[in-house]
Amino acid sequence: MDFSSFVASFGGAVWSGLFFIVAVAVIVAVHEYGHYIVGRWSGIHAEVFSLGFGPVVYSRVDKRGTKWQIAALPIGGYVKFLGDKDAASAPDQAALGGLTPEEKRHTMYGAPLWARAATVAAGPIFNFILALIVFIGLITYTGVATETPVVGRVNASPFVGETIQPGDQILALNGTATPDIESFAITANALPPAATVTYSIERAGQKLDVEGAHPFLPMVGAVMPRNAGGDAGIQVGDVIVQAAGQDVTAFSQLPALVEASQGQPIALKIWRQGQIIDLTLSPNRRDLPKDGGGFETRWMIGLSGGMLFQPQTRQPGPWETVTLAVEQAWFTAKSSLSGLWHIVTGQISTCNLSGPVGMAEVMGDAARQGLEQFIGYLGMMSLGIGLLNLFPIPVLDGGHLVFFAYEAVFRRPPAPRVMNILMLIGLMAVLSFMFFALGNDFTCK
């Protein structure tokens, strides 16, 4: 039994919650370890490193005097440094007053400005590093398509008869030459919907023509978590042979049929492992980023298309792998920030913002699709949490960095009374945001 089958055998909200907790635990552990290790390198002593809050389930004290613990409430974590009053890192004035100048150097409040700033910034930075490691690992695992269109694996489809085989190099589609993978993609996208396409191939040194389904047949390549397709029971590898009473031979036919439905239920006939299955799905209204910036509102079913075959892949070099991972991280970060800005300015619906329940559903759905999808979403979630923590809001890491910047410019920290007021405002803002997002989980679909 593979990972996705194992997860699917359990299913349910509890299983989704479990994978969400696992993802959060990993991300929080990496975030807090960034604070801890950079603080330690900077001479700031950590008294407690905690995964979770509440009653302590397990703990041990290392040779440096740091208590490592796992607490009962698994959502979140913290590092308590010497001189901190509590998990929120408020200063303990009584404890600080009893320390010598040498001992105060090992507290967050007695350390040099550079050490404090580096320690605070390390949490989000470690989240970014985790995301890059995930993206690099996935790119290394899956590889990238070779420069020439060579068949790696043929996916199961309703097409009957002799067709392309693994190892075939595709020379042309319906007579249009495809000398490289880019021209193949352009030509395949330009093909009109059709039940069969002529593939000119080279096989074992011989050139011949064979018939096959459309390269971009209406095959499901991925099911987006928390979307209409998954809710309807559609699975990766399904082929949509009919939608809204119309025969479908290419995935490109589906967007127009979905838009025409205007959110009304769509009857589907699905080919799955040789059987025809009747399903019904109701499209969701979604705001999607456009290539030139901004967003557009469309009716979506949460499916992305697959191909008749998987192209042969190669292992990219280290520099290419890192470059691709950075590009993926940059696109994800840019899209996330753009989406949040458009929500705040009222240009797109606030329903595009999910809270913990929605995130749990996403992680559960991703896990049901396989370990690769779950790890990929974990990387994107780590990137998002790193970005969120850099927002210049008091109580977040970004807010502390703003205070440090003030101190660097004016040679003194903000007045304690001012900081306390700003921290209270920041806490209220963060809690309001969290409750608003949680409300969306129950009022939006």
Tab-separated table of C-alpha atoms in Angstrom:
chain	number	residue	atom	x	y	z
A	1	MET	CA	0.000	0.000	0.000
A	2	ASP	CA	1.444	3.362	-1.032
A	3	PHE	CA	1.268	6.573	1.010
A	4	SER	CA	-1.840	8.015	-0.673
A	5	SER	CA	-3.738	4.708	-0.398
A	6	PHE	CA	-2.794	4.467	3.267
A	7	VAL	CA	-4.111	7.975	3.944
A	8	ALA	CA	-7.251	7.443	1.870
A	9	SER	CA	-8.079	4.309	3.864
A	10	PHE	CA	-8.553	6.501	6.940
A	11	GLY	CA	-9.987	9.743	5.519
A	12	GLY	CA	-12.125	12.123	7.498
A	13	ALA	CA	-11.590	15.373	9.365
A	14	VAL	CA	-9.514	13.739	12.111
A	15	TRP	CA	-6.978	12.479	9.584
A	16	SER	CA	-6.811	15.912	7.918
A	17	GLY	CA	-6.240	17.486	11.316
A	18	LEU	CA	-3.454	15.025	12.076
A	19	PHE	CA	-1.533	15.886	8.900
A	20	PHE	CA	-2.075	19.584	9.565
A	21	ILE	CA	-0.581	19.146	13.043
A	22	VAL	CA	2.388	17.245	11.577
A	23	ALA	CA	2.984	20.024	9.027
A	24	VAL	CA	2.683	22.780	11.650
A	25	ALA	CA	4.975	20.903	14.045
A	26	VAL	CA	7.696	20.621	11.391
A	27	ILE	CA	7.369	24.271	10.325
A	28	VAL	CA	7.273	25.608	13.895
A	29	ALA	CA	10.218	23.423	14.940
A	30	VAL	CA	12.311	24.800	12.060
A	31	HIS	CA	11.199	28.393	12.783
A	32	GLU	CA	11.983	28.199	16.506
A	33	TYR	CA	15.231	26.344	15.899
A	34	GLY	CA	16.310	29.282	13.744
A	35	HIS	CA	15.755	31.595	16.719
A	36	TYR	CA	17.508	29.154	19.042
A	37	ILE	CA	20.617	28.341	17.038
A	38	VAL	CA	21.345	31.888	15.878
A	39	GLY	CA	20.726	33.121	19.428
A	40	ARG	CA	23.185	30.534	20.707
A	41	TRP	CA	25.774	31.527	18.109
A	42	SER	CA	25.225	35.167	19.122
A	43	GLY	CA	25.779	34.460	22.807
A	44	ILE	CA	22.114	34.532	23.897
A	45	HIS	CA	21.205	31.643	26.206
A	46	ALA	CA	17.976	29.719	25.608
A	47	GLU	CA	16.387	28.381	28.790
A	48	VAL	CA	13.459	26.537	27.137
A	49	PHE	CA	12.785	25.219	23.625
A	50	SER	CA	9.165	24.099	23.472
A	51	LEU	CA	7.133	22.410	20.773
A	52	GLY	CA	3.546	23.132	21.731
A	53	PHE	CA	1.961	24.902	24.678
A	54	GLY	CA	0.339	23.820	27.926
A	55	PRO	CA	1.244	20.843	30.147
A	56	VAL	CA	4.639	19.323	29.384
A	57	VAL	CA	4.479	15.779	28.024
A	58	TYR	CA	8.226	15.183	27.695
A	59	SER	CA	11.338	17.183	28.534
A	60	ARG	CA	15.069	16.911	28.944
A	61	VAL	CA	17.864	19.344	29.790
A	62	ASP	CA	20.958	19.374	27.576
A	63	LYS	CA	24.546	20.081	28.621
A	64	ARG	CA	24.110	23.810	27.901
A	65	GLY	CA	21.240	24.063	30.363
A	66	THR	CA	18.478	24.366	27.753
A	67	LYS	CA	15.268	22.505	28.520
A	68	TRP	CA	13.847	20.812	25.412
A	69	GLN	CA	10.181	19.926	25.806
A	70	ILE	CA	7.052	18.728	24.011
A	71	ALA	CA	3.804	20.160	25.339
A	72	ALA	CA	0.243	18.866	25.108
A	73	LEU	CA	-1.168	21.497	22.725
A	74	PRO	CA	0.734	20.829	19.475
A	75	ILE	CA	-0.143	24.042	17.563
A	76	GLY	CA	2.803	26.411	17.920
A	77	GLY	CA	5.953	26.610	19.969
A	78	TYR	CA	8.453	29.029	21.453
A	79	VAL	CA	11.988	29.657	22.668
A	80	LYS	CA	12.318	31.276	26.108
A	81	PHE	CA	15.642	33.055	26.442
A	82	LEU	CA	17.401	34.039	29.648
A	83	GLY	CA	15.694	37.139	31.073
A	84	ASP	CA	12.345	36.442	29.397
A	85	LYS	CA	9.301	36.528	31.642
A	86	ASP	CA	7.223	34.111	29.600
A	87	ALA	CA	6.782	32.426	26.228
A	88	ALA	CA	5.871	35.795	24.676
A	89	SER	CA	9.441	37.009	25.468
A	90	ALA	CA	8.325	39.888	27.670
A	91	PRO	CA	11.260	41.073	29.834
A	92	ASP	CA	11.403	39.797	33.415
A	93	GLN	CA	12.601	42.953	35.154
A	94	ALA	CA	13.044	41.230	38.510
A	95	ALA	CA	15.218	38.488	37.015
A	96	LEU	CA	17.213	40.946	34.900
A	97	GLY	CA	17.880	43.128	37.949
A	98	GLY	CA	19.603	40.232	39.692
A	99	LEU	CA	22.053	39.501	36.862
A	100	THR	CA	25.612	40.734	36.541
A	101	PRO	CA	26.611	42.699	33.395
A	102	GLU	CA	28.336	39.566	32.098
A	103	GLU	CA	25.183	37.497	32.642
A	104	LYS	CA	22.961	40.151	31.063
A	105	ARG	CA	25.030	39.815	27.882
A	106	HIS	CA	23.493	36.350	27.507
A	107	THR	CA	19.909	37.695	27.617
A	108	MET	CA	17.883	39.010	24.682
A	109	TYR	CA	17.753	42.433	26.358
A	110	GLY	CA	21.427	42.736	27.229
A	111	ALA	CA	22.816	41.425	23.933
A	112	PRO	CA	24.126	43.790	21.241
A	113	LEU	CA	21.603	45.056	18.718
A	114	TRP	CA	23.081	42.955	15.902
A	115	ALA	CA	22.702	39.766	17.975
A	116	ARG	CA	19.065	40.498	18.807
A	117	ALA	CA	18.196	41.382	15.221
A	118	ALA	CA	19.924	38.269	13.842
A	119	THR	CA	18.178	36.020	16.389
A	120	VAL	CA	14.729	37.405	15.592
A	121	ALA	CA	15.229	37.360	11.795
A	122	ALA	CA	16.499	33.771	11.871
A	123	GLY	CA	13.025	32.275	12.428
A	124	PRO	CA	11.481	33.438	9.131
A	125	ILE	CA	14.782	32.881	7.310
A	126	PHE	CA	14.837	29.243	8.420
A	127	ASN	CA	11.258	28.893	7.124
A	128	PHE	CA	12.453	30.153	3.736
A	129	ILE	CA	15.376	27.726	3.836
A	130	LEU	CA	12.997	24.825	4.596
A	131	ALA	CA	10.813	25.816	1.634
A	132	LEU	CA	13.839	25.933	-0.680
A	133	ILE	CA	15.049	22.537	0.578
A	134	VAL	CA	11.592	21.074	-0.137
A	135	PHE	CA	11.468	22.580	-3.633
A	136	ILE	CA	15.027	21.460	-4.399
A	137	GLY	CA	14.233	17.948	-3.163
A	138	LEU	CA	11.072	17.664	-5.255
A	139	ILE	CA	12.790	18.950	-8.395
A	140	THR	CA	15.631	16.478	-7.847
A	141	TYR	CA	13.155	13.635	-7.274
A	142	THR	CA	10.905	14.334	-10.267
A	143	GLY	CA	13.605	15.631	-12.632
A	144	VAL	CA	12.901	17.893	-15.597
A	145	ALA	CA	11.775	16.971	-19.091
A	146	THR	CA	14.471	16.232	-21.655
A	147	GLU	CA	15.040	18.720	-24.469
A	148	THR	CA	13.524	16.332	-27.039
A	149	PRO	CA	9.951	14.961	-26.723
A	150	VAL	CA	10.649	11.357	-25.754
A	151	VAL	CA	7.940	9.214	-24.151
A	152	GLY	CA	8.814	8.149	-20.623
A	153	ARG	CA	5.555	6.456	-19.607
A	154	VAL	CA	2.161	6.168	-21.322
A	155	ASN	CA	-0.781	6.873	-19.033
A	156	ALA	CA	-3.856	4.653	-19.123
A	157	SER	CA	-6.658	6.129	-21.233
A	158	PRO	CA	-9.848	5.072	-23.051
A	159	PHE	CA	-7.966	4.975	-26.386
A	160	VAL	CA	-7.922	1.462	-27.879
A	161	GLY	CA	-5.298	0.256	-30.356
A	162	GLU	CA	-1.588	0.455	-31.101
A	163	THR	CA	-0.221	3.791	-29.962
A	164	ILE	CA	2.941	5.436	-28.665
A	165	GLN	CA	5.269	3.456	-26.402
A	166	PRO	CA	7.946	4.313	-23.816
A	167	GLY	CA	11.156	5.329	-25.596
A	168	ASP	CA	9.413	6.730	-28.687
A	169	GLN	CA	10.657	10.104	-29.864
A	170	ILE	CA	7.775	12.174	-31.203
A	171	LEU	CA	8.824	13.814	-34.460
A	172	ALA	CA	5.499	15.413	-35.432
A	173	LEU	CA	1.829	15.806	-34.445
A	174	ASN	CA	-0.663	15.665	-37.312
A	175	GLY	CA	2.230	16.464	-39.640
A	176	THR	CA	3.595	19.472	-37.681
A	177	ALA	CA	7.235	18.909	-36.700
A	178	THR	CA	8.104	18.817	-32.983
A	179	PRO	CA	11.923	18.874	-32.861
A	180	ASP	CA	12.088	19.838	-29.168
A	181	ILE	CA	9.911	19.724	-26.065
A	182	GLU	CA	8.965	23.402	-26.359
A	183	SER	CA	7.705	23.063	-29.936
A	184	PHE	CA	5.874	19.878	-28.934
A	185	ALA	CA	4.017	21.757	-26.169
A	186	ILE	CA	3.120	24.630	-28.502
A	187	THR	CA	1.910	22.270	-31.230
A	188	ALA	CA	-0.034	20.074	-28.813
A	189	ASN	CA	-1.781	23.101	-27.306
A	190	ALA	CA	-2.725	24.347	-30.765
A	191	LEU	CA	-4.330	21.049	-31.804
A	192	PRO	CA	-8.126	21.231	-32.003
A	193	PRO	CA	-10.085	18.776	-29.837
A	194	ALA	CA	-10.121	15.386	-31.530
A	195	ALA	CA	-10.651	11.751	-30.594
A	196	THR	CA	-7.421	10.734	-32.330
A	197	VAL	CA	-4.161	12.422	-33.319
A	198	THR	CA	-1.451	11.124	-35.659
A	199	TYR	CA	1.929	10.777	-33.950
A	200	SER	CA	4.996	10.591	-36.218
A	201	ILE	CA	7.597	8.812	-34.138
A	202	GLU	CA	11.037	7.266	-34.218
A	203	ARG	CA	11.122	3.857	-32.554
A	204	ALA	CA	14.240	1.713	-32.424
A	205	GLY	CA	15.709	3.579	-35.407
A	206	GLN	CA	12.528	3.294	-37.514
A	207	LYS	CA	10.162	6.110	-38.413
A	208	LEU	CA	6.438	5.362	-38.441
A	209	ASP	CA	3.033	6.893	-37.789
A	210	VAL	CA	0.692	5.713	-35.031
A	211	GLU	CA	-2.641	6.960	-33.757
A	212	GLY	CA	-3.297	8.084	-30.219
A	213	ALA	CA	-5.512	10.228	-28.028
A	214	HIS	CA	-5.035	13.993	-27.932
A	215	PRO	CA	-1.704	14.781	-26.146
A	216	PHE	CA	-3.659	16.954	-23.696
A	217	LEU	CA	-6.666	14.685	-23.414
A	218	PRO	CA	-9.167	15.499	-20.636
A	219	MET	CA	-7.105	13.584	-18.085
A	220	VAL	CA	-6.874	14.775	-14.495
A	221	GLY	CA	-3.236	15.490	-13.684
A	222	ALA	CA	-3.850	16.962	-10.236
A	223	VAL	CA	-6.776	17.591	-7.904
A	224	MET	CA	-6.417	20.869	-6.037
A	225	PRO	CA	-7.092	20.526	-2.294
A	226	ARG	CA	-10.344	21.923	-0.940
A	227	ASN	CA	-11.968	22.315	-4.322
A	228	ALA	CA	-14.982	21.115	-6.306
A	229	GLY	CA	-13.178	18.275	-8.085
A	230	GLY	CA	-12.018	16.635	-4.869
A	231	ASP	CA	-15.418	17.125	-3.247
A	232	ALA	CA	-17.026	15.311	-6.202
A	233	GLY	CA	-14.704	12.327	-5.831
A	234	ILE	CA	-12.542	12.902	-8.923
A	235	GLN	CA	-9.106	11.269	-8.758
A	236	VAL	CA	-5.777	11.786	-10.477
A	237	GLY	CA	-5.707	9.717	-13.675
A	238	ASP	CA	-9.456	10.005	-14.322
A	239	VAL	CA	-10.405	10.913	-17.902
A	240	ILE	CA	-13.461	13.153	-18.347
A	241	VAL	CA	-15.192	11.793	-21.430
A	242	GLN	CA	-18.359	13.881	-21.134
A	243	ALA	CA	-19.280	17.138	-19.363
A	244	ALA	CA	-22.702	18.810	-19.272
A	245	GLY	CA	-23.912	16.345	-21.922
A	246	GLN	CA	-21.069	17.186	-24.355
A	247	ASP	CA	-18.366	14.757	-25.446
A	248	VAL	CA	-14.900	15.904	-24.386
A	249	THR	CA	-11.673	14.883	-26.137
A	250	ALA	CA	-9.258	17.613	-24.930
A	251	PHE	CA	-8.794	19.248	-21.549
A	252	SER	CA	-8.959	22.669	-23.232
A	253	GLN	CA	-12.731	22.174	-23.722
A	254	LEU	CA	-13.453	22.130	-19.990
A	255	PRO	CA	-12.900	25.805	-18.984
A	256	ALA	CA	-15.583	27.068	-21.391
A	257	LEU	CA	-18.053	24.406	-20.238
A	258	VAL	CA	-17.384	25.269	-16.591
A	259	GLU	CA	-17.763	29.019	-17.188
A	260	ALA	CA	-21.016	28.426	-19.058
A	261	SER	CA	-22.419	26.628	-16.022
A	262	GLN	CA	-22.145	29.819	-13.898
A	263	GLY	CA	-21.753	27.699	-10.805
A	264	GLN	CA	-24.590	25.276	-11.504
A	265	PRO	CA	-23.902	21.533	-10.995
A	266	ILE	CA	-22.234	19.819	-13.971
A	267	ALA	CA	-22.897	16.179	-14.832
A	268	LEU	CA	-19.715	14.291	-15.754
A	269	LYS	CA	-18.918	10.889	-17.207
A	270	ILE	CA	-15.521	9.710	-15.991
A	271	TRP	CA	-13.378	6.913	-17.424
A	272	ARG	CA	-11.516	5.252	-14.566
A	273	GLN	CA	-9.523	2.059	-15.069
A	274	GLY	CA	-11.784	0.823	-17.854
A	275	GLN	CA	-15.092	1.753	-16.210
A	276	ILE	CA	-17.441	4.708	-16.835
A	277	ILE	CA	-18.534	6.502	-13.675
A	278	ASP	CA	-21.204	9.218	-13.384
A	279	LEU	CA	-20.311	12.143	-11.122
A	280	THR	CA	-21.693	15.603	-10.462
A	281	LEU	CA	-19.688	18.606	-9.322
A	282	SER	CA	-20.523	22.217	-8.505
A	283	PRO	CA	-17.859	24.749	-9.578
A	284	ASN	CA	-16.415	27.187	-7.029
A	285	ARG	CA	-15.975	30.903	-7.649
A	286	ARG	CA	-12.272	31.730	-7.377
A	287	ASP	CA	-10.003	34.767	-7.833
A	288	LEU	CA	-6.879	33.775	-9.786
A	289	PRO	CA	-3.629	35.706	-10.411
A	290	LYS	CA	-3.083	36.928	-13.988
A	291	ASP	CA	0.268	36.790	-15.769
A	292	GLY	CA	0.431	40.567	-16.083
A	293	GLY	CA	-0.539	41.148	-12.437
A	294	GLY	CA	-3.874	41.475	-10.742
A	295	PHE	CA	-6.617	38.876	-10.457
A	296	GLU	CA	-9.586	37.611	-12.416
A	297	THR	CA	-12.719	35.936	-11.067
A	298	ARG	CA	-13.609	32.600	-12.639
A	299	TRP	CA	-15.651	29.466	-11.996
A	300	MET	CA	-13.271	26.635	-11.163
A	301	ILE	CA	-13.459	22.881	-10.573
A	302	GLY	CA	-10.019	22.540	-8.985
A	303	LEU	CA	-8.498	20.230	-11.595
A	304	SER	CA	-5.380	20.563	-13.702
A	305	GLY	CA	-4.829	18.598	-16.862
A	306	GLY	CA	-2.518	15.701	-17.430
A	307	MET	CA	-0.913	14.332	-20.608
A	308	LEU	CA	-1.316	11.153	-22.575
A	309	PHE	CA	2.251	10.352	-21.597
A	310	GLN	CA	4.898	11.394	-19.095
A	311	PRO	CA	7.909	12.860	-20.916
A	312	GLN	CA	11.282	11.289	-20.354
A	313	THR	CA	13.132	13.206	-17.654
A	314	ARG	CA	16.714	14.036	-16.802
A	315	GLN	CA	18.415	15.040	-13.584
A	316	PRO	CA	19.154	18.789	-13.596
A	317	GLY	CA	22.532	20.031	-12.383
A	318	PRO	CA	22.911	21.666	-8.952
A	319	TRP	CA	22.797	25.240	-10.287
A	320	GLU	CA	19.736	24.578	-12.457
A	321	THR	CA	17.971	22.855	-9.559
A	322	VAL	CA	18.596	25.746	-7.171
A	323	THR	CA	17.555	28.272	-9.822
A	324	LEU	CA	14.279	26.458	-10.472
A	325	ALA	CA	13.607	26.194	-6.713
A	326	VAL	CA	14.258	29.909	-6.182
A	327	GLU	CA	11.977	30.776	-9.110
A	328	GLN	CA	9.224	28.606	-7.624
A	329	ALA	CA	9.659	30.192	-4.180
A	330	TRP	CA	9.629	33.703	-5.666
A	331	PHE	CA	6.458	33.018	-7.671
A	332	THR	CA	4.729	31.525	-4.603
A	333	ALA	CA	5.722	34.456	-2.382
A	334	LYS	CA	4.747	37.059	-4.985
A	335	SER	CA	1.358	35.425	-5.616
A	336	SER	CA	0.647	35.141	-1.868
A	337	LEU	CA	1.476	38.783	-1.154
A	338	SER	CA	-0.432	39.956	-4.218
A	339	GLY	CA	-3.469	37.934	-3.179
A	340	LEU	CA	-3.387	39.331	0.357
A	341	TRP	CA	-3.078	42.888	-0.965
A	342	HIS	CA	-6.036	42.402	-3.296
A	343	ILE	CA	-8.108	41.027	-0.392
A	344	VAL	CA	-7.224	43.969	1.866
A	345	THR	CA	-8.046	46.501	-0.864
A	346	GLY	CA	-11.336	44.784	-1.647
A	347	GLN	CA	-10.419	43.856	-5.227
A	348	ILE	CA	-11.084	40.149	-4.658
A	349	SER	CA	-13.283	38.238	-2.251
A	350	THR	CA	-12.169	37.749	1.356
A	351	CYS	CA	-13.172	34.103	0.896
A	352	ASN	CA	-9.751	33.604	-0.718
A	353	LEU	CA	-8.362	33.712	2.829
A	354	SER	CA	-8.446	30.442	4.778
A	355	GLY	CA	-7.998	29.794	8.482
A	356	PRO	CA	-6.739	26.722	10.355
A	357	VAL	CA	-9.696	24.532	9.384
A	358	GLY	CA	-9.230	25.323	5.697
A	359	MET	CA	-5.485	24.765	5.962
A	360	ALA	CA	-6.099	21.437	7.688
A	361	GLU	CA	-8.401	20.380	4.849
A	362	VAL	CA	-5.755	21.389	2.301
A	363	MET	CA	-3.036	19.380	4.034
A	364	GLY	CA	-5.351	16.373	4.421
A	365	ASP	CA	-6.348	16.482	0.742
A	366	ALA	CA	-2.690	16.859	-0.262
A	367	ALA	CA	-1.731	13.842	1.847
A	368	ARG	CA	-4.474	11.769	0.205
A	369	GLN	CA	-2.916	12.558	-3.184
A	370	GLY	CA	0.491	11.271	-2.102
A	371	LEU	CA	3.603	12.025	-0.089
A	372	GLU	CA	5.045	14.219	-2.857
A	373	GLN	CA	1.997	16.522	-2.810
A	374	PHE	CA	1.966	16.692	0.989
A	375	ILE	CA	5.632	17.672	1.150
A	376	GLY	CA	5.127	20.233	-1.616
A	377	TYR	CA	2.297	21.931	0.285
A	378	LEU	CA	4.373	21.794	3.467
A	379	GLY	CA	7.083	23.772	1.650
A	380	MET	CA	4.581	26.375	0.448
A	381	MET	CA	3.079	26.620	3.931
A	382	SER	CA	6.532	27.168	5.446
A	383	LEU	CA	7.176	29.943	2.949
A	384	GLY	CA	3.840	31.567	3.806
A	385	ILE	CA	4.467	31.443	7.557
A	386	GLY	CA	7.924	32.938	7.050
A	387	LEU	CA	6.416	35.811	5.045
A	388	LEU	CA	3.644	36.368	7.586
A	389	ASN	CA	6.137	36.586	10.442
A	390	LEU	CA	8.050	39.341	8.633
A	391	PHE	CA	5.033	41.660	8.529
A	392	PRO	CA	5.899	44.846	10.498
A	393	ILE	CA	3.302	44.129	13.187
A	394	PRO	CA	4.258	44.174	16.879
A	395	VAL	CA	4.267	40.648	18.426
A	396	LEU	CA	5.469	39.253	15.069
A	397	ASP	CA	9.167	38.961	14.215
A	398	GLY	CA	8.807	41.769	11.678
A	399	GLY	CA	7.503	44.095	14.396
A	400	HIS	CA	10.520	43.377	16.590
A	401	LEU	CA	12.812	44.109	13.649
A	402	VAL	CA	11.092	47.479	13.220
A	403	PHE	CA	11.797	48.253	16.898
A	404	PHE	CA	15.431	47.276	16.363
A	405	ALA	CA	15.623	49.544	13.314
A	406	TYR	CA	14.263	52.415	15.448
A	407	GLU	CA	16.901	51.686	18.064
A	408	ALA	CA	19.640	51.641	15.426
A	409	VAL	CA	18.588	55.064	14.096
A	410	PHE	CA	17.848	56.873	17.383
A	411	ARG	CA	20.412	55.043	19.550
A	412	ARG	CA	17.747	54.030	22.065
A	413	PRO	CA	14.843	51.579	22.100
A	414	PRO	CA	11.252	52.849	22.038
A	415	ALA	CA	9.859	53.842	25.426
A	416	PRO	CA	8.502	50.805	27.345
A	417	ARG	CA	5.037	52.359	27.581
A	418	VAL	CA	4.939	52.950	23.827
A	419	MET	CA	6.155	49.417	23.129
A	420	ASN	CA	3.511	47.912	25.436
A	421	ILE	CA	0.736	49.834	23.681
A	422	LEU	CA	2.016	48.863	20.237
A	423	MET	CA	2.374	45.221	21.294
A	424	LEU	CA	-1.231	45.221	22.540
A	425	ILE	CA	-2.445	46.734	19.257
A	426	GLY	CA	-0.410	44.208	17.298
A	427	LEU	CA	-1.794	41.308	19.347
A	428	MET	CA	-5.347	42.505	18.758
A	429	ALA	CA	-4.667	42.830	15.023
A	430	VAL	CA	-3.221	39.311	14.783
A	431	LEU	CA	-6.060	37.770	16.798
A	432	SER	CA	-8.659	39.627	14.713
A	433	PHE	CA	-7.012	38.333	11.540
A	434	MET	CA	-7.008	34.772	12.889
A	435	PHE	CA	-10.676	34.875	13.931
A	436	PHE	CA	-11.661	36.417	10.594
A	437	ALA	CA	-9.841	33.678	8.684
A	438	LEU	CA	-11.408	31.036	10.946
A	439	GLY	CA	-14.848	32.480	10.177
A	440	ASN	CA	-14.136	32.112	6.470
A	441	ASP	CA	-13.571	28.397	6.995
A	442	PHE	CA	-17.235	28.009	7.930
A	443	THR	CA	-18.942	30.712	5.842
A	444	CYS	CA	-17.073	30.441	2.522
A	445	LYS	CA	-16.959	27.596	0.047
